Coordinates of N, CA and C in Angstrom, one line a residue:
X1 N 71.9 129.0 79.8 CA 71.0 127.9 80.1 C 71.7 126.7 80.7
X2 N 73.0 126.3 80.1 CA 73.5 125.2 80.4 C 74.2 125.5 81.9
X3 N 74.4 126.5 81.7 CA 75.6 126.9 82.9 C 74.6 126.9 84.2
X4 N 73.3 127.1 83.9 CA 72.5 127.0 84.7 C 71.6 125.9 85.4
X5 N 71.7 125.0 84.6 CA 71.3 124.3 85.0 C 72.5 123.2 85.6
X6 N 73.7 123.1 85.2 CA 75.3 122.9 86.0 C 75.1 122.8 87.4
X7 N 74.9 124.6 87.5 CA 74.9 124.9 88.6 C 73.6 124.7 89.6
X8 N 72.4 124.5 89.4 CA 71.6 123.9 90.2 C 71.8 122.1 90.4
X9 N 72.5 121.6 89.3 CA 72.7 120.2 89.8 C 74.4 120.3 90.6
X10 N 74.7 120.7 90.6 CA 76.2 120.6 91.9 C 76.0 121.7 93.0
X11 N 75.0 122.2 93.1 CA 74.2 122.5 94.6 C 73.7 121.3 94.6
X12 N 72.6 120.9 94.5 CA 72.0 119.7 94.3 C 73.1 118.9 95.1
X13 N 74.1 118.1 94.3 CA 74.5 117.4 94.8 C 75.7 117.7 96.2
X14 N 75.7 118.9 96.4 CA 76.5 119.0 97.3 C 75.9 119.0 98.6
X15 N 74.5 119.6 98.6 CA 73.9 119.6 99.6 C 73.0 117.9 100.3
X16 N 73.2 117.2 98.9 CA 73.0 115.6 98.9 C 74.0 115.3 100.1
X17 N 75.5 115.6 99.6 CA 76.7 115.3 100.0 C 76.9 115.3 101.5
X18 N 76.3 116.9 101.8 CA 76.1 117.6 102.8 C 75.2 117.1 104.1
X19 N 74.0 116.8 103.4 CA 73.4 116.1 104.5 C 73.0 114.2 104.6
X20 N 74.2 114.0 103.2 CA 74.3 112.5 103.4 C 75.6 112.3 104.7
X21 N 76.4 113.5 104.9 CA 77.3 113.4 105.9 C 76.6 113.5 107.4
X22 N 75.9 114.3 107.3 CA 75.3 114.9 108.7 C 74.4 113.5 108.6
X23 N 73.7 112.6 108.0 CA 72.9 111.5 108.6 C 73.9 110.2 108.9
X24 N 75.3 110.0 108.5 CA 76.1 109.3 108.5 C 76.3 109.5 110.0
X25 N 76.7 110.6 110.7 CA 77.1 111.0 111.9 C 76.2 110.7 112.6
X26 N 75.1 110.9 112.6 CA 74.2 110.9 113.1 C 73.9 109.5 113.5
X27 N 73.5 108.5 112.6 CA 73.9 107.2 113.0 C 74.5 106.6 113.3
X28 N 76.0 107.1 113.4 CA 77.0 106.3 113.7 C 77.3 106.6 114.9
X29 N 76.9 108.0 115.4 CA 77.3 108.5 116.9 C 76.0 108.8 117.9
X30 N 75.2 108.7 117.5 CA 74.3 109.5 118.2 C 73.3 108.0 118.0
X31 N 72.8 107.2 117.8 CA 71.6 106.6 117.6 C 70.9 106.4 116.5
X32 N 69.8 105.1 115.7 CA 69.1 105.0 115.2 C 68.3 103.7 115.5
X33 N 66.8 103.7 114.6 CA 65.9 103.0 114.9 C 66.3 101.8 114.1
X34 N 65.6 100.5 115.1 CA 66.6 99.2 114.5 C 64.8 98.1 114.8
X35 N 64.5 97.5 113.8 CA 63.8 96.4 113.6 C 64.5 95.0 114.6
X36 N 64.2 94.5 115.6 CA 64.6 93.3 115.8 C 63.8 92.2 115.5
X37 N 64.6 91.0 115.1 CA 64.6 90.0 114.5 C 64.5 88.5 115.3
X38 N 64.0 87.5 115.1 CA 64.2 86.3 115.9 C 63.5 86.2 117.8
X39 N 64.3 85.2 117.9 CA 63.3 84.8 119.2 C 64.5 84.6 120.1
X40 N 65.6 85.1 120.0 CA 66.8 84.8 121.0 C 66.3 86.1 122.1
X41 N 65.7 86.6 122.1 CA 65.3 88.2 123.0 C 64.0 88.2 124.0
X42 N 63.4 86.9 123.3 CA 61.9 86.6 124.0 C 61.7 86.8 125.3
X43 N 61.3 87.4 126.0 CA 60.3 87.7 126.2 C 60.5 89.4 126.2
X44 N 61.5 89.8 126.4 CA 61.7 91.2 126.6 C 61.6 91.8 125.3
X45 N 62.4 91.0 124.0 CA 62.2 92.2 122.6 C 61.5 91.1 121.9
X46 N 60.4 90.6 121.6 CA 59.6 90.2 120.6 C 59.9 90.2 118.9
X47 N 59.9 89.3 118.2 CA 60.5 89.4 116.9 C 59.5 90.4 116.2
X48 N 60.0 91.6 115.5 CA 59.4 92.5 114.6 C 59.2 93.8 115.6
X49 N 60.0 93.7 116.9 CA 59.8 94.8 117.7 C 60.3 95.7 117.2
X50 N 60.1 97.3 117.2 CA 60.7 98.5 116.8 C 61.7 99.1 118.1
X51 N 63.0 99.0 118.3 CA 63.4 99.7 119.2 C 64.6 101.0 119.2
X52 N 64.6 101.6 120.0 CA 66.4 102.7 119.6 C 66.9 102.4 120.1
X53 N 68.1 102.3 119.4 CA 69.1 102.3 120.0 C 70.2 103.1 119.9
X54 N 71.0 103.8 120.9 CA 71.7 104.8 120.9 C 73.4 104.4 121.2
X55 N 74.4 105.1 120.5 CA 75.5 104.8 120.3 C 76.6 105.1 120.9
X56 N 76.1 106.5 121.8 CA 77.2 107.2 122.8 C 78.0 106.2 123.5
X57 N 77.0 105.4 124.4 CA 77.6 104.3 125.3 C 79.0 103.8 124.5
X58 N 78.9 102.4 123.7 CA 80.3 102.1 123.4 C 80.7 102.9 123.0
X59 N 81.2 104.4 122.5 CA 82.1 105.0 122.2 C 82.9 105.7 123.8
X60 N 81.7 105.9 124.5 CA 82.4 106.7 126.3 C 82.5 105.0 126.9
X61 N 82.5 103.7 126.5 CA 83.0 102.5 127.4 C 81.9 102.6 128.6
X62 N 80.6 102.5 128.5 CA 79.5 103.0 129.1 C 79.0 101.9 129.5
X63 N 78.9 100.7 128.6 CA 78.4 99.7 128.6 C 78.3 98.7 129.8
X64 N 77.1 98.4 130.6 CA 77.1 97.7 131.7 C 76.3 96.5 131.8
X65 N 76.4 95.6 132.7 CA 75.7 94.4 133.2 C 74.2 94.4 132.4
X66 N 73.6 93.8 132.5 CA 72.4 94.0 132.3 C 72.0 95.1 131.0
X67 N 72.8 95.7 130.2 CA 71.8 96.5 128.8 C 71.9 95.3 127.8
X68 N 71.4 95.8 127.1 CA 71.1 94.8 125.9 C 71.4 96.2 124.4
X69 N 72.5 95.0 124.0 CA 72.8 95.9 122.8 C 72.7 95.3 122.0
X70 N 73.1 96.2 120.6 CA 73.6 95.5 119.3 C 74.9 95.0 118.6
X71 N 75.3 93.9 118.4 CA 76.7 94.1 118.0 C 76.6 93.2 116.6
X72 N 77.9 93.8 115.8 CA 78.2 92.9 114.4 C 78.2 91.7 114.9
X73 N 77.6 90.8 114.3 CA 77.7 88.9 114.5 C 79.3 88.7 114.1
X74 N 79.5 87.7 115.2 CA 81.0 87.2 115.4 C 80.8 85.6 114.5
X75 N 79.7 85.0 113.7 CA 79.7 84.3 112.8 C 79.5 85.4 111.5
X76 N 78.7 85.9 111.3 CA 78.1 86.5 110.2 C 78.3 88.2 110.1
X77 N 79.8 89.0 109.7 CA 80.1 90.5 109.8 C 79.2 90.7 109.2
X78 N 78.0 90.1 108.3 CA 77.3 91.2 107.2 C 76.0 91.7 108.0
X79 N 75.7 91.1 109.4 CA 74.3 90.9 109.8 C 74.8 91.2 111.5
X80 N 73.5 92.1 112.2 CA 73.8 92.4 113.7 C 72.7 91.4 114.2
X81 N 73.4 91.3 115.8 CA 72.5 90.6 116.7 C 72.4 91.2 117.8
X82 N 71.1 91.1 118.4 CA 70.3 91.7 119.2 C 70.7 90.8 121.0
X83 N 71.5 91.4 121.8 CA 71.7 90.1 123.1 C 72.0 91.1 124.5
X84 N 72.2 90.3 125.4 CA 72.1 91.4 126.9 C 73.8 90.4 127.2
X85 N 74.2 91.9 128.0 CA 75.7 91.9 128.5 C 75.5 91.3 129.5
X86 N 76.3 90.1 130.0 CA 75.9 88.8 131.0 C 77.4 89.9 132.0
X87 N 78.1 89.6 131.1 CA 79.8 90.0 131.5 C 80.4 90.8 131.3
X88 N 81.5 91.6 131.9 CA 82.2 92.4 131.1 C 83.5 91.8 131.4
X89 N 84.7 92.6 130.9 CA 86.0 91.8 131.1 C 86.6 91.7 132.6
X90 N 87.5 90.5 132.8 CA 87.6 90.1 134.3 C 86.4 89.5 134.9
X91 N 84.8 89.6 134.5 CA 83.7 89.3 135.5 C 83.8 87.6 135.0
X92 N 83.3 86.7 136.4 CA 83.4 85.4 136.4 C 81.7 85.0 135.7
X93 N 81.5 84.3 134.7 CA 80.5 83.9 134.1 C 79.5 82.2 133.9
X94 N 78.7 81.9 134.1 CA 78.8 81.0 133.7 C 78.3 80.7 132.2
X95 N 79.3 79.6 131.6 CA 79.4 79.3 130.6 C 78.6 78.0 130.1
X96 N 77.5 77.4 131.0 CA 76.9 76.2 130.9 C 75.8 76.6 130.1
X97 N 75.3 75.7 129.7 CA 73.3 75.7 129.1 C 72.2 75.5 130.4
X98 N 71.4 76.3 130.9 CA 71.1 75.8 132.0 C 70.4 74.7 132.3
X99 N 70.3 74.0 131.5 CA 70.0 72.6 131.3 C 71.6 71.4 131.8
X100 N 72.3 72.1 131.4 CA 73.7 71.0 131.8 C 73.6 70.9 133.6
X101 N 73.6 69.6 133.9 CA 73.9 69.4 135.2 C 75.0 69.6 135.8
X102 N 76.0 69.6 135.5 CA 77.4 70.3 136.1 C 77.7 71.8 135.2
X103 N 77.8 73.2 136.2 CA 78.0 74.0 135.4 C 79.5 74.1 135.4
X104 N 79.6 74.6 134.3 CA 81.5 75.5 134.2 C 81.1 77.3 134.0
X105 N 82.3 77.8 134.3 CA 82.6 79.1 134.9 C 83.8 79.1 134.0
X106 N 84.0 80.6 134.1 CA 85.0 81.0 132.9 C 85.1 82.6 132.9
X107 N 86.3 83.3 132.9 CA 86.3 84.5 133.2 C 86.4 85.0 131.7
X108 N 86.1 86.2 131.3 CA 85.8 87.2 130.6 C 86.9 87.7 130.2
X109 N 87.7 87.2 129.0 CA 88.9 88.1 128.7 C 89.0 90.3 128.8
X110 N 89.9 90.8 128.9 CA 90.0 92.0 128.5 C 89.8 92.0 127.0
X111 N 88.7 93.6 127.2 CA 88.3 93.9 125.9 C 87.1 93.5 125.0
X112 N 86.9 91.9 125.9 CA 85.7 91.8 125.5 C 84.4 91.8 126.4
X113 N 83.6 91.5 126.4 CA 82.0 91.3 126.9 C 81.7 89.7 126.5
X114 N 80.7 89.7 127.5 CA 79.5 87.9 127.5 C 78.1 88.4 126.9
X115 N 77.7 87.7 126.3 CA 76.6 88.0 125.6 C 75.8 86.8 125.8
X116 N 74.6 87.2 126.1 CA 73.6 86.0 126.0 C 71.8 86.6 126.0
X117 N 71.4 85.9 125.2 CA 69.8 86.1 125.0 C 69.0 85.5 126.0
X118 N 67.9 86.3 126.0 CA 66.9 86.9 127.3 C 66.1 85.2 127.1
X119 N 66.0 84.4 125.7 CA 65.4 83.4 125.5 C 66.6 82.2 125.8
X120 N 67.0 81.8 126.9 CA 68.0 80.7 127.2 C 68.1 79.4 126.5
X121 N 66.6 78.9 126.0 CA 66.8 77.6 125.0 C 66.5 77.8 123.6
X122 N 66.4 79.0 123.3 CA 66.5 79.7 121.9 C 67.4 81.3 121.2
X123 N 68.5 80.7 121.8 CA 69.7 81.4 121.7 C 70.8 81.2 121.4
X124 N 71.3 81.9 119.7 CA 72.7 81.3 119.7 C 73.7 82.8 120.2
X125 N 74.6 82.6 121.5 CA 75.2 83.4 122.0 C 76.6 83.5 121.9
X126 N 77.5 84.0 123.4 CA 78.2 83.9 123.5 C 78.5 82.2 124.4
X127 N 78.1 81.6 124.9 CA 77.8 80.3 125.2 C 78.3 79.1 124.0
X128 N 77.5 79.9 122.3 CA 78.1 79.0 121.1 C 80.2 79.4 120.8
X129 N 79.8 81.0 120.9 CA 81.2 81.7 119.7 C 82.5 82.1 120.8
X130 N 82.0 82.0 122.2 CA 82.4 82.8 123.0 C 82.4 84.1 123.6
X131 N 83.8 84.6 124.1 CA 82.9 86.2 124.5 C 83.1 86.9 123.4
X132 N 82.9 88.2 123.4 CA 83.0 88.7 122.5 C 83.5 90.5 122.1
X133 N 84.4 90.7 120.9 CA 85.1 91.8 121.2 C 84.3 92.9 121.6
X134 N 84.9 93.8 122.5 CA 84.2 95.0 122.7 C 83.9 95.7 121.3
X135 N 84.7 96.6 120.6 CA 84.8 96.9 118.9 C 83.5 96.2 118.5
X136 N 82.8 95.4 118.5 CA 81.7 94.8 117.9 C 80.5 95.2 118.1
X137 N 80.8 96.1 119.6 CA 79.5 96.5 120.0 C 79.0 98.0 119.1
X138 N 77.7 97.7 118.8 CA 77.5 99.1 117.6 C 76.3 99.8 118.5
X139 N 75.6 99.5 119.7 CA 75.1 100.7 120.4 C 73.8 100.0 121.5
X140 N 73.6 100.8 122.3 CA 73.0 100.1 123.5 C 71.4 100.5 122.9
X141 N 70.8 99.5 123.4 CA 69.4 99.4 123.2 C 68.7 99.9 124.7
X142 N 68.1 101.1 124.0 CA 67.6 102.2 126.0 C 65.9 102.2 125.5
X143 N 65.0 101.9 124.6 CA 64.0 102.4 124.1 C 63.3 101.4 123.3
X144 N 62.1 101.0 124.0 CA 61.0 100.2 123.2 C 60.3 100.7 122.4
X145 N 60.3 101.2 121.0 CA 59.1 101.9 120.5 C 57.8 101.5 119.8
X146 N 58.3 100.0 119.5 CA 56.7 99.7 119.5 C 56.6 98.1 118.8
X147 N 55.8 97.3 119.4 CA 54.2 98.2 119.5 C 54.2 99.1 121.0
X148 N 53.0 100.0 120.5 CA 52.9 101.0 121.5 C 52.6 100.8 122.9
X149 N 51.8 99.2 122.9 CA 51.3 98.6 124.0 C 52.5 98.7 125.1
X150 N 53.5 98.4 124.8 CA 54.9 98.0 124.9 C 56.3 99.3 124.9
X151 N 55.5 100.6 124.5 CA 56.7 101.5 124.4 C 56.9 102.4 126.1
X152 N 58.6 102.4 126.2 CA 58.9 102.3 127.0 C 60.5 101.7 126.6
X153 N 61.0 102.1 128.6 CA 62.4 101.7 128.7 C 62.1 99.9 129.1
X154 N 63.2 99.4 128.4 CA 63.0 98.0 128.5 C 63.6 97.4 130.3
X155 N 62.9 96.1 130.1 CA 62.5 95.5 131.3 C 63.8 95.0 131.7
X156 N 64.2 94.3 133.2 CA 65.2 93.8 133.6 C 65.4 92.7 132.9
X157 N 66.4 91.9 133.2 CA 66.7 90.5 132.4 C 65.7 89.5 133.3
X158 N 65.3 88.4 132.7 CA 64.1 87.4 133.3 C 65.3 86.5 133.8
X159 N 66.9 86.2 133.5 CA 67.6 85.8 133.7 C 68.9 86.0 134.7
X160 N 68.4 87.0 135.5 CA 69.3 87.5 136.3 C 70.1 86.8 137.3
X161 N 69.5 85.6 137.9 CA 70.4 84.9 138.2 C 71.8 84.5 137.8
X162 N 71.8 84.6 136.4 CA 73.6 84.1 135.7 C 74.1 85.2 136.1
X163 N 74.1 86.3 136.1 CA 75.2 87.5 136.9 C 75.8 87.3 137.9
X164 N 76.7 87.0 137.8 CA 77.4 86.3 139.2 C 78.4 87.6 139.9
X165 N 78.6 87.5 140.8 CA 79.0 88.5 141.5 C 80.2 88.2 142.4
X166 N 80.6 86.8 141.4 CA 81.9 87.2 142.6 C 83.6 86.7 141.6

């Protein structure tokens, strides 16, 4: 009896074990569903939007102009933030508020990315912390899932003018 019941709890736990590994991979390499938060994303991600986001990208260095990912906060490691790739490393950016009458420009160290929110006067970005390390990025946002009104691949930046091109 004892030996039996042993052995249905360490199956038990191994197959816990087993497919506590296989959902760890899974999120860490492949994608999961992410709740966004706040108003730095407005108009494109709406606070309480449901979206996926998938992880391949920063691991193959995929990452381009215009996606909007997730990365660890460069104030706060315990919490992610939701923002679109202005820059990548070497690209010339501007670094003003678009409210400042004189802008400044500033190039993009190696390794990292420019980050900035789709909401320009309600955004704490790379503008506040600067740019930001590549390693931080935890996966590209390709997928609106809801509300449904709204599901679908997400929209261009409303901001596309700061992409500067030279």
């Amino acid at each position: 009896m004892l030996r039996n019941v042993l052995g249905k709890t360490f199956r038990f736990l191994g197959y816990t074990v087993q497919y506590g590994c296989i959902a760890h991979c899974a999120f860490e390499y492949l994608g999961g569903i992410v709740v966004c938060s706040g108003p730095s994303m407005e108009p494109t991600i709406q606070n309480s939007d449901i979206v996926f986001s998938e992880n391949l990208s920063r691991h193959f260095y995929c990452i381009r102009k215009g996606d909007i990912v997730i990365v660890k906060s460069p104030n706060d490691p315990k919490s992610n933030i939701c923002k679109r790739v202005i820059g990548l490393e070497g690209d010339k950016v501007c670094t003003s508020n678009p409210s400042d009458f004189l802008k400044s420009h500033s190039y993009v160290p190696k390794g990292h990315v420019w980050l900035e929110g789709d909401n320009l006067r309600n955004s704490t970005d790379s503008r506040c912390y600067g740019p930001v390390p590549y390693g931080l990025i935890r996966g590209r946002i390709c997928l609106k899932i809801w509300p449904l009104t709204d599901f679908g691949f997400l929209r261009a930046s409303p901001n596309g003018h700061r992409f500067l091109d030279d």
